[in-house]
Amino acid sequence: MSTLFTPLSLRDLTLRNRLWVSPMCQYSAVEGVPQEWHHTHLAQFASGGAGLVIAEATAVSPEGRISPDDTGLWTDAQRDAWEPIVSAIRSRGAVAAVQLAHAGRKASTWSPFSGRRGTVVAADGGWNTVAPSAVAFDGFAEPAALEVAGIDRVVADFGSAARRAVAAGFEVLEIHAAHGYLIHQFLSPLSNLREDEYGGSLENRARLLLRVIDEVTDAAPGIPLLVRFSATDWADGGWDADQTAVVARWSAERGADFFDISSGGLVAHQRITTGPGYQVDLAARVRREAGVPVSAVGMIDDAAHAERILAAGEADAIMAGREWLRDPHYGLRAADELGADIDYWPKQYARARR
């Protein structure tokens, strides 16, 4: 039996396999509302055999968007637009999840389709950004340092978005604490220069994340909760795997169920050596040191590699992004390559099954 195609349980929810779709921004929303593109984009992965399909980084407030073209969950209209998309994913046998996010100092930026880089100014539909400290990401506008009242609003926004997500039918939630966005900005000493209860010590820098976990679990009781971490900043003096393991353990004690381990994104001077499975060691380390279940992600592009990672006990699930974009039926293909006997080939595609 293939480990990759062994079901995995999160609380009372059983996922049909361990080959999952990472959240991938599409920069195709209108006023935070997902469009027909999102429906087709996400539903195809469920038809293609994914166990879990995570919708892109979805802002908990207007100012939390990476770009003006990002999806959101701060209005009921957005909630209602997500509902048929979620239904389409579930009807095809996969579990629908959404990544709740706030971009912090990396918000109000041009989408990659615009051909422009940097901060979108107010005249072009942009807004003022916020962060733990008034330290800009390279090439972006300087953010305003959040006051405690502003932090309280961010926490409340995550709770409101979680309630809307559940009302839309999402069965799993993920908190985005990675890739240089707001929660990661609080975690890393490279971007968090605060001297109050949200800065300095590891406990203080983790305070926002832990408060968000409390808020989300209160707003969505019983719903499995993932946290995505960047396990290293790939920069001297920054956030690292040791700190990630400690905070992952604290997060599990507060109610998080599973940890999605990626890396980087906080600073422009990061130095990353990439290659197939280049982040697997980070996932394995967090799994071992924190004693929590994790997924691995990053250039895991073939079924045999994914199977080896799970068989070696380095991760409990595999996230993939670009490979699903190249082949939306990656799950079906992977099962075929591994000789896994699955019962969820769409009957309409049965003639292609070997």
mmCIF file of C-alpha atoms in Angstrom:
data_model
loop_
_atom_site.group_PDB
_atom_site.id
_atom_site.type_symbol
_atom_site.label_atom_id
_atom_site.label_comp_id
_atom_site.label_asym_id
_atom_site.label_seq_id
_atom_site.Cartn_x
_atom_site.Cartn_y
_atom_site.Cartn_z
ATOM 1 C CA MET A 1 0.000 0.000 0.000
ATOM 2 C CA SER A 2 1.313 3.423 -0.948
ATOM 3 C CA THR A 3 1.797 5.711 2.041
ATOM 4 C CA LEU A 4 1.004 8.700 -0.173
ATOM 5 C CA PHE A 5 -2.427 7.237 -0.855
ATOM 6 C CA THR A 6 -3.183 6.203 2.719
ATOM 7 C CA PRO A 7 -5.976 8.287 4.283
ATOM 8 C CA LEU A 8 -5.100 10.790 7.007
ATOM 9 C CA SER A 9 -7.393 12.049 9.760
ATOM 10 C CA LEU A 10 -7.575 15.582 11.118
ATOM 11 C CA ARG A 11 -9.835 15.546 14.163
ATOM 12 C CA ASP A 12 -13.067 13.927 12.913
ATOM 13 C CA LEU A 13 -12.281 14.562 9.248
ATOM 14 C CA THR A 14 -10.662 11.914 7.035
ATOM 15 C CA LEU A 15 -8.763 12.963 3.931
ATOM 16 C CA ARG A 16 -8.574 10.360 1.188
ATOM 17 C CA ASN A 17 -4.815 10.724 0.648
ATOM 18 C CA ARG A 18 -1.736 12.723 1.588
ATOM 19 C CA LEU A 19 -1.077 14.491 -1.710
ATOM 20 C CA TRP A 20 -2.421 17.995 -1.217
ATOM 21 C CA VAL A 21 -2.707 21.248 -3.160
ATOM 22 C CA SER A 22 -0.815 24.204 -1.709
ATOM 23 C CA PRO A 23 -2.502 27.595 -1.608
ATOM 24 C CA MET A 24 -1.477 29.516 -4.736
ATOM 25 C CA CYS A 25 -2.432 33.146 -5.313
ATOM 26 C CA GLN A 26 -4.281 33.743 -8.586
ATOM 27 C CA TYR A 27 -4.512 37.556 -8.468
ATOM 28 C CA SER A 28 -7.873 37.331 -10.223
ATOM 29 C CA ALA A 29 -10.444 38.509 -7.678
ATOM 30 C CA VAL A 30 -12.652 41.588 -7.918
ATOM 31 C CA GLU A 31 -13.087 43.501 -4.649
ATOM 32 C CA GLY A 32 -11.983 40.372 -2.845
ATOM 33 C CA VAL A 33 -14.669 38.249 -4.520
ATOM 34 C CA PRO A 34 -13.467 35.011 -6.185
ATOM 35 C CA GLN A 35 -14.473 34.603 -9.804
ATOM 36 C CA GLU A 36 -15.266 31.803 -12.250
ATOM 37 C CA TRP A 37 -11.524 31.330 -12.711
ATOM 38 C CA HIS A 38 -11.203 30.319 -9.048
ATOM 39 C CA HIS A 39 -14.054 27.833 -9.416
ATOM 40 C CA THR A 40 -12.439 26.030 -12.364
ATOM 41 C CA HIS A 41 -8.919 26.348 -10.961
ATOM 42 C CA LEU A 42 -9.730 24.729 -7.606
ATOM 43 C CA ALA A 43 -12.379 22.189 -8.651
ATOM 44 C CA GLN A 44 -10.066 20.626 -11.251
ATOM 45 C CA PHE A 45 -7.629 19.547 -8.541
ATOM 46 C CA ALA A 46 -10.388 17.702 -6.725
ATOM 47 C CA SER A 47 -11.303 15.901 -9.954
ATOM 48 C CA GLY A 48 -7.604 15.164 -10.348
ATOM 49 C CA GLY A 49 -7.361 13.199 -7.123
ATOM 50 C CA ALA A 50 -6.150 15.674 -4.485
ATOM 51 C CA GLY A 51 -6.874 14.840 -0.869
ATOM 52 C CA LEU A 52 -6.935 18.450 0.356
ATOM 53 C CA VAL A 53 -7.344 21.565 -1.789
ATOM 54 C CA ILE A 54 -6.291 24.796 -0.067
ATOM 55 C CA ALA A 55 -7.589 28.010 -1.583
ATOM 56 C CA GLU A 56 -5.101 30.833 -1.956
ATOM 57 C CA ALA A 57 -4.019 33.334 0.701
ATOM 58 C CA THR A 58 -7.357 34.983 1.426
ATOM 59 C CA ALA A 59 -7.281 38.301 3.220
ATOM 60 C CA VAL A 60 -9.073 38.783 6.512
ATOM 61 C CA SER A 61 -9.407 42.525 5.852
ATOM 62 C CA PRO A 62 -9.068 44.874 2.861
ATOM 63 C CA GLU A 63 -5.676 46.114 4.037
ATOM 64 C CA GLY A 64 -4.523 42.513 4.496
ATOM 65 C CA ARG A 65 -4.490 41.780 0.748
ATOM 66 C CA ILE A 66 -1.178 41.238 -0.989
ATOM 67 C CA SER A 67 -2.560 43.048 -4.028
ATOM 68 C CA PRO A 68 -5.857 44.709 -4.986
ATOM 69 C CA ASP A 69 -6.610 41.527 -6.953
ATOM 70 C CA ASP A 70 -6.546 39.118 -3.996
ATOM 71 C CA THR A 71 -9.474 37.157 -2.601
ATOM 72 C CA GLY A 72 -10.969 37.979 0.768
ATOM 73 C CA LEU A 73 -13.347 36.856 3.494
ATOM 74 C CA TRP A 74 -14.202 40.138 5.160
ATOM 75 C CA THR A 75 -17.689 40.489 3.581
ATOM 76 C CA ASP A 76 -20.707 38.278 3.232
ATOM 77 C CA ALA A 77 -20.603 38.734 -0.559
ATOM 78 C CA GLN A 78 -17.177 37.107 -0.575
ATOM 79 C CA ARG A 79 -18.455 34.305 1.633
ATOM 80 C CA ASP A 80 -21.349 33.675 -0.724
ATOM 81 C CA ALA A 81 -19.038 33.597 -3.766
ATOM 82 C CA TRP A 82 -16.828 30.987 -2.097
ATOM 83 C CA GLU A 83 -19.767 28.686 -1.337
ATOM 84 C CA PRO A 84 -20.274 27.147 -4.826
ATOM 85 C CA ILE A 85 -16.511 26.755 -5.221
ATOM 86 C CA VAL A 86 -16.304 24.845 -1.964
ATOM 87 C CA SER A 87 -19.294 22.744 -2.987
ATOM 88 C CA ALA A 88 -17.591 21.838 -6.276
ATOM 89 C CA ILE A 89 -14.443 20.692 -4.465
ATOM 90 C CA ARG A 90 -16.372 18.601 -1.977
ATOM 91 C CA SER A 91 -18.627 17.041 -4.637
ATOM 92 C CA ARG A 92 -15.494 15.674 -6.287
ATOM 93 C CA GLY A 93 -14.320 13.941 -3.134
ATOM 94 C CA ALA A 94 -11.619 16.298 -1.875
ATOM 95 C CA VAL A 95 -11.647 18.380 1.295
ATOM 96 C CA ALA A 96 -11.793 22.161 0.841
ATOM 97 C CA ALA A 97 -9.568 24.407 2.934
ATOM 98 C CA VAL A 98 -8.732 28.100 2.859
ATOM 99 C CA GLN A 99 -5.629 29.961 3.955
ATOM 100 C CA LEU A 100 -6.491 33.006 6.087
ATOM 101 C CA ALA A 101 -3.903 35.740 5.674
ATOM 102 C CA HIS A 102 -2.774 39.289 6.315
ATOM 103 C CA ALA A 103 0.109 40.564 4.213
ATOM 104 C CA GLY A 104 1.292 43.303 6.592
ATOM 105 C CA ARG A 105 4.162 45.306 5.090
ATOM 106 C CA LYS A 106 3.988 43.218 1.889
ATOM 107 C CA ALA A 107 0.406 44.338 1.190
ATOM 108 C CA SER A 108 -0.842 46.833 -1.420
ATOM 109 C CA THR A 109 1.588 45.589 -4.068
ATOM 110 C CA TRP A 110 1.159 45.157 -7.806
ATOM 111 C CA SER A 111 0.102 41.735 -8.990
ATOM 112 C CA PRO A 112 2.685 39.853 -11.062
ATOM 113 C CA PHE A 113 0.425 40.248 -14.107
ATOM 114 C CA SER A 114 0.726 44.039 -14.054
ATOM 115 C CA GLY A 115 4.336 44.183 -15.163
ATOM 116 C CA ARG A 116 5.027 46.550 -12.292
ATOM 117 C CA ARG A 117 6.709 46.037 -8.929
ATOM 118 C CA GLY A 118 6.431 47.725 -5.587
ATOM 119 C CA THR A 119 3.681 49.429 -3.646
ATOM 120 C CA VAL A 120 0.388 50.430 -5.255
ATOM 121 C CA VAL A 121 -0.323 54.046 -4.288
ATOM 122 C CA ALA A 122 -3.744 55.255 -3.214
ATOM 123 C CA ALA A 123 -4.449 56.889 -6.591
ATOM 124 C CA ASP A 124 -4.106 53.473 -8.228
ATOM 125 C CA GLY A 125 -6.250 51.647 -5.675
ATOM 126 C CA GLY A 126 -3.628 50.997 -3.009
ATOM 127 C CA TRP A 127 -3.611 51.671 0.725
ATOM 128 C CA ASN A 128 -1.324 52.314 3.680
ATOM 129 C CA THR A 129 0.276 49.174 5.074
ATOM 130 C CA VAL A 130 0.943 48.034 8.636
ATOM 131 C CA ALA A 131 3.579 45.881 10.303
ATOM 132 C CA PRO A 132 5.019 45.132 13.734
ATOM 133 C CA SER A 133 7.583 47.907 13.169
ATOM 134 C CA ALA A 134 8.003 50.746 10.704
ATOM 135 C CA VAL A 135 10.532 48.796 8.636
ATOM 136 C CA ALA A 136 9.835 48.444 4.919
ATOM 137 C CA PHE A 137 10.359 45.375 2.794
ATOM 138 C CA ASP A 138 12.995 46.198 0.191
ATOM 139 C CA GLY A 139 11.458 48.350 -2.560
ATOM 140 C CA PHE A 140 8.095 48.759 -0.837
ATOM 141 C CA ALA A 141 6.574 51.679 1.070
ATOM 142 C CA GLU A 142 7.323 52.059 4.750
ATOM 143 C CA PRO A 143 4.503 50.556 6.852
ATOM 144 C CA ALA A 144 2.984 52.011 10.002
ATOM 145 C CA ALA A 145 3.844 50.173 13.208
ATOM 146 C CA LEU A 146 0.682 48.622 14.613
ATOM 147 C CA GLU A 147 -0.527 49.924 17.940
ATOM 148 C CA VAL A 148 -2.012 47.404 20.351
ATOM 149 C CA ALA A 149 -5.527 48.432 19.330
ATOM 150 C CA GLY A 150 -4.593 47.687 15.728
ATOM 151 C CA ILE A 151 -3.262 44.274 16.723
ATOM 152 C CA ASP A 152 -6.555 43.603 18.479
ATOM 153 C CA ARG A 153 -8.409 44.423 15.238
ATOM 154 C CA VAL A 154 -6.202 42.040 13.271
ATOM 155 C CA VAL A 155 -6.977 39.240 15.721
ATOM 156 C CA ALA A 156 -10.708 39.969 15.524
ATOM 157 C CA ASP A 157 -10.532 40.023 11.714
ATOM 158 C CA PHE A 158 -9.083 36.500 11.676
ATOM 159 C CA GLY A 159 -11.996 35.338 13.810
ATOM 160 C CA SER A 160 -14.593 36.973 11.572
ATOM 161 C CA ALA A 161 -12.977 35.508 8.462
ATOM 162 C CA ALA A 162 -12.922 32.062 10.067
ATOM 163 C CA ARG A 163 -16.651 32.249 10.758
ATOM 164 C CA ARG A 164 -17.352 33.239 7.165
ATOM 165 C CA ALA A 165 -15.108 30.449 5.893
ATOM 166 C CA VAL A 166 -17.024 27.838 7.843
ATOM 167 C CA ALA A 167 -20.329 29.332 6.695
ATOM 168 C CA ALA A 168 -19.089 28.972 3.101
ATOM 169 C CA GLY A 169 -18.480 25.273 3.746
ATOM 170 C CA PHE A 170 -14.703 25.119 4.179
ATOM 171 C CA GLU A 171 -13.851 22.110 6.346
ATOM 172 C CA VAL A 172 -10.222 22.996 7.149
ATOM 173 C CA LEU A 173 -8.629 26.367 7.917
ATOM 174 C CA GLU A 174 -4.992 27.406 7.607
ATOM 175 C CA ILE A 175 -3.354 30.402 9.293
ATOM 176 C CA HIS A 176 -0.672 31.983 7.103
ATOM 177 C CA ALA A 177 2.365 32.601 9.322
ATOM 178 C CA ALA A 178 4.931 32.311 6.521
ATOM 179 C CA HIS A 179 6.514 33.961 3.464
ATOM 180 C CA GLY A 180 7.137 37.331 5.065
ATOM 181 C CA TYR A 181 3.514 38.255 5.688
ATOM 182 C CA LEU A 182 2.191 39.867 8.861
ATOM 183 C CA ILE A 183 2.349 37.013 11.368
ATOM 184 C CA HIS A 184 5.787 35.994 10.075
ATOM 185 C CA GLN A 185 6.830 39.643 10.405
ATOM 186 C CA PHE A 186 5.949 39.473 14.100
ATOM 187 C CA LEU A 187 7.786 36.161 14.546
ATOM 188 C CA SER A 188 11.097 37.233 13.023
ATOM 189 C CA PRO A 189 13.552 39.493 14.869
ATOM 190 C CA LEU A 190 14.603 40.916 11.489
ATOM 191 C CA SER A 191 11.235 42.639 11.041
ATOM 192 C CA ASN A 192 9.974 42.880 14.630
ATOM 193 C CA LEU A 193 11.859 45.600 16.518
ATOM 194 C CA ARG A 194 9.142 46.202 19.096
ATOM 195 C CA GLU A 195 9.920 46.707 22.769
ATOM 196 C CA ASP A 196 6.447 45.954 24.143
ATOM 197 C CA GLU A 197 4.690 42.652 24.861
ATOM 198 C CA TYR A 198 4.751 41.794 21.137
ATOM 199 C CA GLY A 199 8.500 42.114 20.650
ATOM 200 C CA GLY A 200 11.831 40.957 22.004
ATOM 201 C CA SER A 201 11.561 37.458 23.427
ATOM 202 C CA LEU A 202 10.333 34.484 21.424
ATOM 203 C CA GLU A 203 7.250 34.292 23.616
ATOM 204 C CA ASN A 204 6.425 37.922 22.856
ATOM 205 C CA ARG A 205 7.073 37.617 19.114
ATOM 206 C CA ALA A 206 4.776 34.566 19.017
ATOM 207 C CA ARG A 207 2.010 36.325 20.925
ATOM 208 C CA LEU A 208 0.090 37.500 17.841
ATOM 209 C CA LEU A 209 0.068 34.024 16.289
ATOM 210 C CA LEU A 210 -1.094 32.393 19.506
ATOM 211 C CA ARG A 211 -3.843 34.977 19.924
ATOM 212 C CA VAL A 212 -4.961 34.360 16.332
ATOM 213 C CA ILE A 213 -5.071 30.612 16.983
ATOM 214 C CA ASP A 214 -7.215 31.224 20.063
ATOM 215 C CA GLU A 215 -9.539 33.507 18.093
ATOM 216 C CA VAL A 216 -9.890 31.141 15.137
ATOM 217 C CA THR A 217 -10.494 28.045 17.261
ATOM 218 C CA ASP A 218 -13.131 29.963 19.237
ATOM 219 C CA ALA A 219 -14.776 31.155 16.015
ATOM 220 C CA ALA A 220 -14.630 27.741 14.341
ATOM 221 C CA PRO A 221 -14.779 25.116 17.081
ATOM 222 C CA GLY A 222 -13.985 21.582 15.966
ATOM 223 C CA ILE A 223 -12.617 22.670 12.577
ATOM 224 C CA PRO A 224 -9.126 21.274 11.842
ATOM 225 C CA LEU A 225 -6.543 24.039 11.886
ATOM 226 C CA LEU A 226 -3.264 24.173 9.972
ATOM 227 C CA VAL A 227 -0.485 26.715 10.424
ATOM 228 C CA ARG A 228 1.940 27.462 7.589
ATOM 229 C CA PHE A 229 5.411 28.442 8.802
ATOM 230 C CA SER A 230 8.490 29.612 7.002
ATOM 231 C CA ALA A 231 10.912 27.529 9.053
ATOM 232 C CA THR A 232 13.843 29.788 8.224
ATOM 233 C CA ASP A 233 14.401 33.287 6.877
ATOM 234 C CA TRP A 234 17.557 32.096 5.101
ATOM 235 C CA ALA A 235 19.279 35.148 6.593
ATOM 236 C CA ASP A 236 21.649 35.669 9.509
ATOM 237 C CA GLY A 237 19.964 36.597 12.757
ATOM 238 C CA GLY A 238 16.523 35.719 11.506
ATOM 239 C CA TRP A 239 13.763 33.249 12.257
ATOM 240 C CA ASP A 240 14.985 29.659 12.151
ATOM 241 C CA ALA A 241 13.986 26.014 12.542
ATOM 242 C CA ASP A 242 14.706 25.928 16.280
ATOM 243 C CA GLN A 243 12.291 28.767 16.925
ATOM 244 C CA THR A 244 9.759 27.260 14.527
ATOM 245 C CA ALA A 245 9.763 23.975 16.436
ATOM 246 C CA VAL A 246 9.185 25.730 19.759
ATOM 247 C CA VAL A 247 6.342 27.878 18.430
ATOM 248 C CA ALA A 248 4.807 24.915 16.613
ATOM 249 C CA ARG A 249 4.653 23.069 19.911
ATOM 250 C CA TRP A 250 3.060 26.076 21.607
ATOM 251 C CA SER A 251 0.592 26.355 18.716
ATOM 252 C CA ALA A 252 -0.388 22.696 19.068
ATOM 253 C CA GLU A 253 -1.023 23.237 22.750
ATOM 254 C CA ARG A 254 -3.405 26.085 21.802
ATOM 255 C CA GLY A 255 -5.375 23.963 19.327
ATOM 256 C CA ALA A 256 -3.518 23.856 15.988
ATOM 257 C CA ASP A 257 -3.628 20.379 14.462
ATOM 258 C CA PHE A 258 -1.087 20.305 11.639
ATOM 259 C CA PHE A 259 1.864 22.324 10.363
ATOM 260 C CA ASP A 260 2.662 23.234 6.756
ATOM 261 C CA ILE A 261 6.424 23.824 6.589
ATOM 262 C CA SER A 262 7.820 26.138 3.931
ATOM 263 C CA SER A 263 10.575 28.778 4.148
ATOM 264 C CA GLY A 264 11.755 32.252 3.228
ATOM 265 C CA GLY A 265 9.986 35.361 2.015
ATOM 266 C CA LEU A 266 10.750 37.769 4.851
ATOM 267 C CA VAL A 267 13.724 39.707 3.502
ATOM 268 C CA ALA A 268 15.106 40.459 0.068
ATOM 269 C CA HIS A 269 18.658 39.484 1.113
ATOM 270 C CA GLN A 270 17.720 35.858 1.805
ATOM 271 C CA ARG A 271 20.111 33.281 0.378
ATOM 272 C CA ILE A 272 18.328 30.055 -0.604
ATOM 273 C CA THR A 273 19.839 26.956 -2.119
ATOM 274 C CA THR A 274 17.016 25.207 -3.947
ATOM 275 C CA GLY A 275 16.646 21.749 -5.408
ATOM 276 C CA PRO A 276 14.227 18.826 -5.300
ATOM 277 C CA GLY A 277 12.795 18.585 -1.785
ATOM 278 C CA TYR A 278 15.023 21.396 -0.486
ATOM 279 C CA GLN A 279 12.644 22.144 2.418
ATOM 280 C CA VAL A 280 12.038 18.546 3.512
ATOM 281 C CA ASP A 281 14.768 18.643 6.158
ATOM 282 C CA LEU A 282 13.039 21.639 7.731
ATOM 283 C CA ALA A 283 9.722 19.782 7.896
ATOM 284 C CA ALA A 284 11.405 16.687 9.330
ATOM 285 C CA ARG A 285 13.154 18.754 11.980
ATOM 286 C CA VAL A 286 9.971 20.488 13.131
ATOM 287 C CA ARG A 287 8.165 17.145 13.166
ATOM 288 C CA ARG A 288 10.889 15.557 15.278
ATOM 289 C CA GLU A 289 11.603 18.406 17.683
ATOM 290 C CA ALA A 290 8.048 19.626 18.223
ATOM 291 C CA GLY A 291 6.365 16.220 18.047
ATOM 292 C CA VAL A 292 3.702 17.515 15.650
ATOM 293 C CA PRO A 293 2.418 16.296 12.253
ATOM 294 C CA VAL A 294 3.746 18.249 9.271
ATOM 295 C CA SER A 295 3.585 18.518 5.521
ATOM 296 C CA ALA A 296 6.597 19.034 3.293
ATOM 297 C CA VAL A 297 6.573 21.299 0.251
ATOM 298 C CA GLY A 298 8.971 22.589 -2.370
ATOM 299 C CA MET A 299 10.010 20.974 -5.654
ATOM 300 C CA ILE A 300 8.500 17.592 -4.766
ATOM 301 C CA ASP A 301 7.466 16.975 -8.330
ATOM 302 C CA ASP A 302 7.130 13.228 -8.720
ATOM 303 C CA ALA A 303 5.215 10.501 -6.957
ATOM 304 C CA ALA A 304 8.202 8.328 -6.104
ATOM 305 C CA HIS A 305 9.962 11.211 -4.345
ATOM 306 C CA ALA A 306 6.828 12.063 -2.386
ATOM 307 C CA GLU A 307 6.422 8.421 -1.390
ATOM 308 C CA ARG A 308 10.018 8.199 -0.137
ATOM 309 C CA ILE A 309 9.600 11.285 2.048
ATOM 310 C CA LEU A 310 6.541 9.839 3.768
ATOM 311 C CA ALA A 311 7.982 6.335 4.039
ATOM 312 C CA ALA A 312 11.080 7.763 5.744
ATOM 313 C CA GLY A 313 8.940 9.501 8.361
ATOM 314 C CA GLU A 314 10.115 12.961 7.329
ATOM 315 C CA ALA A 315 6.574 14.284 6.871
ATOM 316 C CA ASP A 316 2.957 13.197 7.192
ATOM 317 C CA ALA A 317 1.697 14.734 3.940
ATOM 318 C CA ILE A 318 3.021 16.344 0.776
ATOM 319 C CA MET A 319 2.018 19.779 -0.475
ATOM 320 C CA ALA A 320 2.586 20.568 -4.121
ATOM 321 C CA GLY A 321 1.927 23.667 -6.174
ATOM 322 C CA ARG A 322 3.550 23.982 -9.575
ATOM 323 C CA GLU A 323 3.147 20.283 -10.351
ATOM 324 C CA TRP A 324 -0.623 20.607 -9.908
ATOM 325 C CA LEU A 325 -0.549 23.611 -12.254
ATOM 326 C CA ARG A 326 1.356 21.594 -14.848
ATOM 327 C CA ASP A 327 -0.999 18.644 -14.427
ATOM 328 C CA PRO A 328 -4.306 19.191 -12.588
ATOM 329 C CA HIS A 329 -4.664 15.376 -12.503
ATOM 330 C CA TYR A 330 -1.377 14.903 -10.683
ATOM 331 C CA GLY A 331 -3.116 12.843 -7.994
ATOM 332 C CA LEU A 332 -4.512 10.333 -10.486
ATOM 333 C CA ARG A 333 -1.183 10.124 -12.288
ATOM 334 C CA ALA A 334 0.720 9.652 -9.037
ATOM 335 C CA ALA A 335 -1.585 6.824 -7.971
ATOM 336 C CA ASP A 336 -1.025 5.125 -11.310
ATOM 337 C CA GLU A 337 2.743 5.518 -11.064
ATOM 338 C CA LEU A 338 2.805 4.035 -7.553
ATOM 339 C CA GLY A 339 0.340 1.257 -8.337
ATOM 340 C CA ALA A 340 -2.050 2.557 -5.688
ATOM 341 C CA ASP A 341 -5.555 1.105 -5.938
ATOM 342 C CA ILE A 342 -7.824 4.124 -5.471
ATOM 343 C CA ASP A 343 -11.582 4.186 -5.958
ATOM 344 C CA TYR A 344 -11.982 7.854 -6.897
ATOM 345 C CA TRP A 345 -10.978 7.934 -10.536
ATOM 346 C CA PRO A 346 -13.779 9.959 -12.167
ATOM 347 C CA LYS A 347 -15.847 7.551 -14.214
ATOM 348 C CA GLN A 348 -15.724 10.038 -17.074
ATOM 349 C CA TYR A 349 -11.935 9.514 -17.230
ATOM 350 C CA ALA A 350 -11.872 5.768 -16.582
ATOM 351 C CA ARG A 351 -10.812 5.015 -20.176
ATOM 352 C CA ALA A 352 -7.453 6.714 -19.419
ATOM 353 C CA ARG A 353 -6.739 4.493 -16.437
ATOM 354 C CA ARG A 354 -4.121 1.818 -17.012
#
